[in-house]
PDB file of C-alpha atoms in Angstrom:
ATOM      1  CA  MET M 765     -88.982 111.422 -27.445  1.00 58.00           C
ATOM      2  CA  SER M 766     -86.086 113.487 -26.163  1.00 87.00           C
ATOM      3  CA  TRP M 767     -85.230 116.838 -27.731  1.00 92.00           C
ATOM      4  CA  ASN M 768     -81.990 115.322 -29.050  1.00 93.00           C
ATOM      5  CA  ALA M 769     -84.054 112.971 -31.209  1.00 94.00           C
ATOM      6  CA  TYR M 770     -85.218 116.027 -33.193  1.00 95.00           C
ATOM      7  CA  THR M 771     -81.712 117.350 -33.821  1.00 96.00           C
ATOM      8  CA  ASP M 772     -80.506 113.834 -34.637  1.00 95.00           C
ATOM      9  CA  SER M 773     -83.442 113.481 -37.027  1.00 95.00           C
ATOM     10  CA  LEU M 774     -82.371 116.622 -38.884  1.00 96.00           C
ATOM     11  CA  LYS M 775     -78.838 115.274 -39.235  1.00 96.00           C
ATOM     12  CA  SER M 776     -80.095 111.888 -40.417  1.00 95.00           C
ATOM     13  CA  THR M 777     -81.607 113.529 -43.513  1.00 96.00           C
ATOM     14  CA  GLY M 778     -78.121 114.074 -44.913  1.00 96.00           C
ATOM     15  CA  LYS M 779     -79.064 117.710 -45.614  1.00 97.00           C
ATOM     16  CA  ILE M 780     -78.007 119.054 -42.194  1.00 98.00           C
ATOM     17  CA  ASP M 781     -74.654 118.481 -40.470  1.00 97.00           C
ATOM     18  CA  LYS M 782     -75.267 120.409 -37.220  1.00 97.00           C
ATOM     19  CA  ALA M 783     -78.483 121.277 -35.416  1.00 98.00           C
ATOM     20  CA  ALA M 784     -79.707 122.740 -32.144  1.00 97.00           C
ATOM     21  CA  LEU M 785     -82.988 123.455 -30.385  1.00 97.00           C
ATOM     22  CA  TYR M 786     -83.323 126.475 -28.112  1.00 98.00           C
ATOM     23  CA  SER M 787     -86.154 128.008 -26.154  1.00 97.00           C
ATOM     24  CA  ALA M 788     -88.027 130.671 -28.151  1.00 96.00           C
ATOM     25  CA  ALA M 789     -86.325 133.360 -26.069  1.00 95.00           C
ATOM     26  CA  GLY M 790     -82.926 131.900 -26.978  1.00 94.00           C
ATOM     27  CA  ASP M 791     -81.941 131.640 -23.332  1.00 95.00           C
ATOM     28  CA  SER M 792     -81.959 127.861 -22.941  1.00 96.00           C
ATOM     29  CA  LEU M 793     -80.339 125.123 -25.044  1.00 97.00           C
ATOM     30  CA  TRP M 794     -82.651 122.108 -25.268  1.00 97.00           C
ATOM     31  CA  ALA M 795     -80.651 119.861 -27.609  1.00 96.00           C
ATOM     32  CA  GLU M 796     -77.603 119.887 -29.868  1.00 95.00           C
ATOM     33  CA  SER M 797     -76.164 117.501 -32.439  1.00 92.00           C
ATOM     34  CA  GLY M 798     -73.009 117.671 -34.479  1.00 84.00           C
ATOM     35  CA  GLY M 799     -70.908 119.803 -32.128  1.00 90.00           C
ATOM     36  CA  PHE M 800     -72.845 123.016 -32.844  1.00 94.00           C
ATOM     37  CA  GLN M 801     -71.226 125.726 -30.686  1.00 92.00           C
ATOM     38  CA  ILE M 802     -73.539 128.737 -30.889  1.00 97.00           C
ATOM     39  CA  ALA M 803     -72.485 131.551 -28.554  1.00 97.00           C
ATOM     40  CA  PRO M 804     -75.160 133.031 -26.262  1.00 96.00           C
ATOM     41  CA  GLN M 805     -75.025 136.418 -28.031  1.00 96.00           C
ATOM     42  CA  GLU M 806     -75.432 134.695 -31.417  1.00 97.00           C
ATOM     43  CA  ILE M 807     -78.642 132.857 -30.453  1.00 97.00           C
ATOM     44  CA  GLN M 808     -79.915 135.981 -28.675  1.00 96.00           C
ATOM     45  CA  ALA M 809     -79.445 137.947 -31.917  1.00 96.00           C
ATOM     46  CA  ILE M 810     -81.484 135.333 -33.804  1.00 97.00           C
ATOM     47  CA  ALA M 811     -84.213 135.282 -31.140  1.00 97.00           C
ATOM     48  CA  GLY M 812     -84.453 139.077 -31.282  1.00 96.00           C
ATOM     49  CA  ALA M 813     -84.623 139.111 -35.070  1.00 96.00           C
ATOM     50  CA  TYR M 814     -88.046 137.442 -35.133  1.00 96.00           C
ATOM     51  CA  SER M 815     -89.625 140.598 -33.708  1.00 94.00           C
ATOM     52  CA  ASP M 816     -87.085 143.140 -35.019  1.00 93.00           C
ATOM     53  CA  PRO M 817     -84.682 142.073 -37.790  1.00 93.00           C
ATOM     54  CA  LEU M 818     -82.862 145.426 -37.950  1.00 92.00           C
ATOM     55  CA  ASN M 819     -79.940 144.309 -35.757  1.00 89.00           C
ATOM     56  CA  LEU M 820     -79.214 141.287 -37.955  1.00 92.00           C
ATOM     57  CA  GLN M 821     -79.669 143.374 -41.083  1.00 90.00           C
ATOM     58  CA  ALA M 822     -77.211 145.961 -39.780  1.00 91.00           C
ATOM     59  CA  HIS M 823     -74.591 143.673 -38.229  1.00 90.00           C
ATOM     60  CA  GLY M 824     -75.052 140.360 -40.008  1.00 90.00           C
ATOM     61  CA  LEU M 825     -75.841 136.863 -38.853  1.00 96.00           C
ATOM     62  CA  HIS M 826     -73.031 135.352 -36.800  1.00 97.00           C
ATOM     63  CA  ILE M 827     -72.868 131.651 -35.920  1.00 97.00           C
ATOM     64  CA  GLU M 828     -69.848 129.926 -34.386  1.00 96.00           C
ATOM     65  CA  GLY M 829     -67.910 133.155 -34.873  1.00 96.00           C
ATOM     66  CA  GLN M 830     -68.516 133.189 -38.637  1.00 96.00           C
ATOM     67  CA  LYS M 831     -70.424 135.968 -40.368  1.00 96.00           C
ATOM     68  CA  TYR M 832     -73.132 134.744 -42.750  1.00 96.00           C
ATOM     69  CA  PHE M 833     -74.771 136.789 -45.473  1.00 94.00           C
ATOM     70  CA  LEU M 834     -78.337 137.365 -44.275  1.00 95.00           C
ATOM     71  CA  LEU M 835     -80.804 136.087 -46.869  1.00 95.00           C
ATOM     72  CA  ARG M 836     -84.023 136.273 -44.878  1.00 95.00           C
ATOM     73  CA  ALA M 837     -85.172 137.576 -41.499  1.00 95.00           C
ATOM     74  CA  ASP M 838     -88.880 137.673 -40.679  1.00 95.00           C
ATOM     75  CA  ASP M 839     -91.187 136.683 -37.815  1.00 95.00           C
ATOM     76  CA  ARG M 840     -90.682 132.956 -38.528  1.00 97.00           C
ATOM     77  CA  SER M 841     -87.402 132.305 -40.339  1.00 97.00           C
ATOM     78  CA  VAL M 842     -83.804 133.491 -40.470  1.00 97.00           C
ATOM     79  CA  TYR M 843     -81.586 132.227 -43.309  1.00 97.00           C
ATOM     80  CA  GLY M 844     -77.905 132.907 -43.846  1.00 96.00           C
ATOM     81  CA  LYS M 845     -75.271 131.832 -46.339  1.00 97.00           C
ATOM     82  CA  LEU M 846     -71.471 131.589 -46.167  1.00 97.00           C
ATOM     83  CA  ASP M 847     -69.853 130.465 -49.404  1.00 96.00           C
ATOM     84  CA  ASP M 848     -71.606 127.156 -50.171  1.00 96.00           C
ATOM     85  CA  THR M 849     -72.848 126.450 -46.620  1.00 97.00           C
ATOM     86  CA  GLY M 850     -75.681 128.024 -44.683  1.00 98.00           C
ATOM     87  CA  ILE M 851     -77.833 128.489 -41.609  1.00 98.00           C
ATOM     88  CA  VAL M 852     -81.567 127.958 -41.260  1.00 98.00           C
ATOM     89  CA  ALA M 853     -83.246 129.100 -38.029  1.00 98.00           C
ATOM     90  CA  VAL M 854     -87.003 128.730 -37.623  1.00 98.00           C
ATOM     91  CA  LYS M 855     -89.099 129.858 -34.665  1.00 98.00           C
ATOM     92  CA  THR M 856     -92.004 127.790 -33.415  1.00 97.00           C
ATOM     93  CA  LYS M 857     -94.390 128.633 -30.565  1.00 96.00           C
ATOM     94  CA  GLN M 858     -91.877 127.661 -27.865  1.00 97.00           C
ATOM     95  CA  ALA M 859     -88.606 126.885 -29.636  1.00 97.00           C
ATOM     96  CA  ILE M 860     -86.024 127.938 -32.185  1.00 98.00           C
ATOM     97  CA  VAL M 861     -84.680 125.232 -34.490  1.00 98.00           C
ATOM     98  CA  VAL M 862     -81.215 126.151 -35.773  1.00 98.00           C
ATOM     99  CA  ALA M 863     -79.483 124.059 -38.420  1.00 98.00           C
ATOM    100  CA  HIS M 864     -76.329 124.271 -40.521  1.00 98.00           C
ATOM    101  CA  TYR M 865     -76.130 122.750 -43.960  1.00 98.00           C
ATOM    102  CA  PRO M 866     -72.775 121.735 -45.448  1.00 98.00           C
ATOM    103  CA  SER M 867     -71.227 122.224 -48.840  1.00 97.00           C
ATOM    104  CA  GLY M 868     -72.957 120.180 -51.516  1.00 96.00           C
ATOM    105  CA  VAL M 869     -76.464 120.615 -50.116  1.00 97.00           C
ATOM    106  CA  GLN M 870     -78.858 122.875 -51.979  1.00 96.00           C
ATOM    107  CA  PRO M 871     -80.246 125.624 -49.699  1.00 95.00           C
ATOM    108  CA  GLN M 872     -83.863 124.830 -50.603  1.00 96.00           C
ATOM    109  CA  GLU M 873     -83.341 121.180 -49.587  1.00 97.00           C
ATOM    110  CA  ALA M 874     -82.019 122.194 -46.172  1.00 97.00           C
ATOM    111  CA  THR M 875     -84.691 124.827 -45.566  1.00 97.00           C
ATOM    112  CA  ALA M 876     -87.453 122.363 -46.493  1.00 97.00           C
ATOM    113  CA  VAL M 877     -86.210 119.853 -43.900  1.00 97.00           C
ATOM    114  CA  VAL M 878     -85.950 122.449 -41.110  1.00 98.00           C
ATOM    115  CA  GLU M 879     -89.247 124.171 -41.954  1.00 97.00           C
ATOM    116  CA  LYS M 880     -90.997 120.777 -41.969  1.00 97.00           C
ATOM    117  CA  LEU M 881     -89.718 119.987 -38.461  1.00 97.00           C
ATOM    118  CA  ALA M 882     -90.804 123.450 -37.285  1.00 97.00           C
ATOM    119  CA  ASP M 883     -94.288 122.868 -38.736  1.00 97.00           C
ATOM    120  CA  TYR M 884     -94.468 119.549 -36.887  1.00 97.00           C
ATOM    121  CA  LEU M 885     -93.420 121.145 -33.578  1.00 96.00           C
ATOM    122  CA  ILE M 886     -96.007 123.912 -34.037  1.00 96.00           C
ATOM    123  CA  GLY M 887     -98.629 121.244 -34.754  1.00 96.00           C
ATOM    124  CA  VAL M 888     -97.928 119.491 -31.450  1.00 95.00           C
ATOM    125  CA  GLY M 889     -97.973 122.712 -29.452  1.00 94.00           C
ATOM    126  CA  TYR M 890     -94.285 123.602 -29.397  1.00 95.00           C
TER     127      TYR M 890
END
């Protein structure tokens, strides 16, 4: 299975409209679906937040040039909200799964889908 199959799988749930997979360091894009244009400094900020969330807490979560209200930042997950849309980013052993949910999707539905994929990737060694 290619990495794009995972991002496509997230989109196929109807809960996610854009998704990307990066290396855990945030320095390499593995897959992208939905035209997700995350700037290098944006993914680097997320990658850094798993060990030290202070930068995101101080400056906010930025994705595609938009500032999201930071809801959660810990050693596994980063969640952000902008109006009625949001970002879910979950770190696995070797990857970061980043997903955007559109208006009309409940945040807990989107986070459940992304967290489930992250659990699967961790289970298979990624």
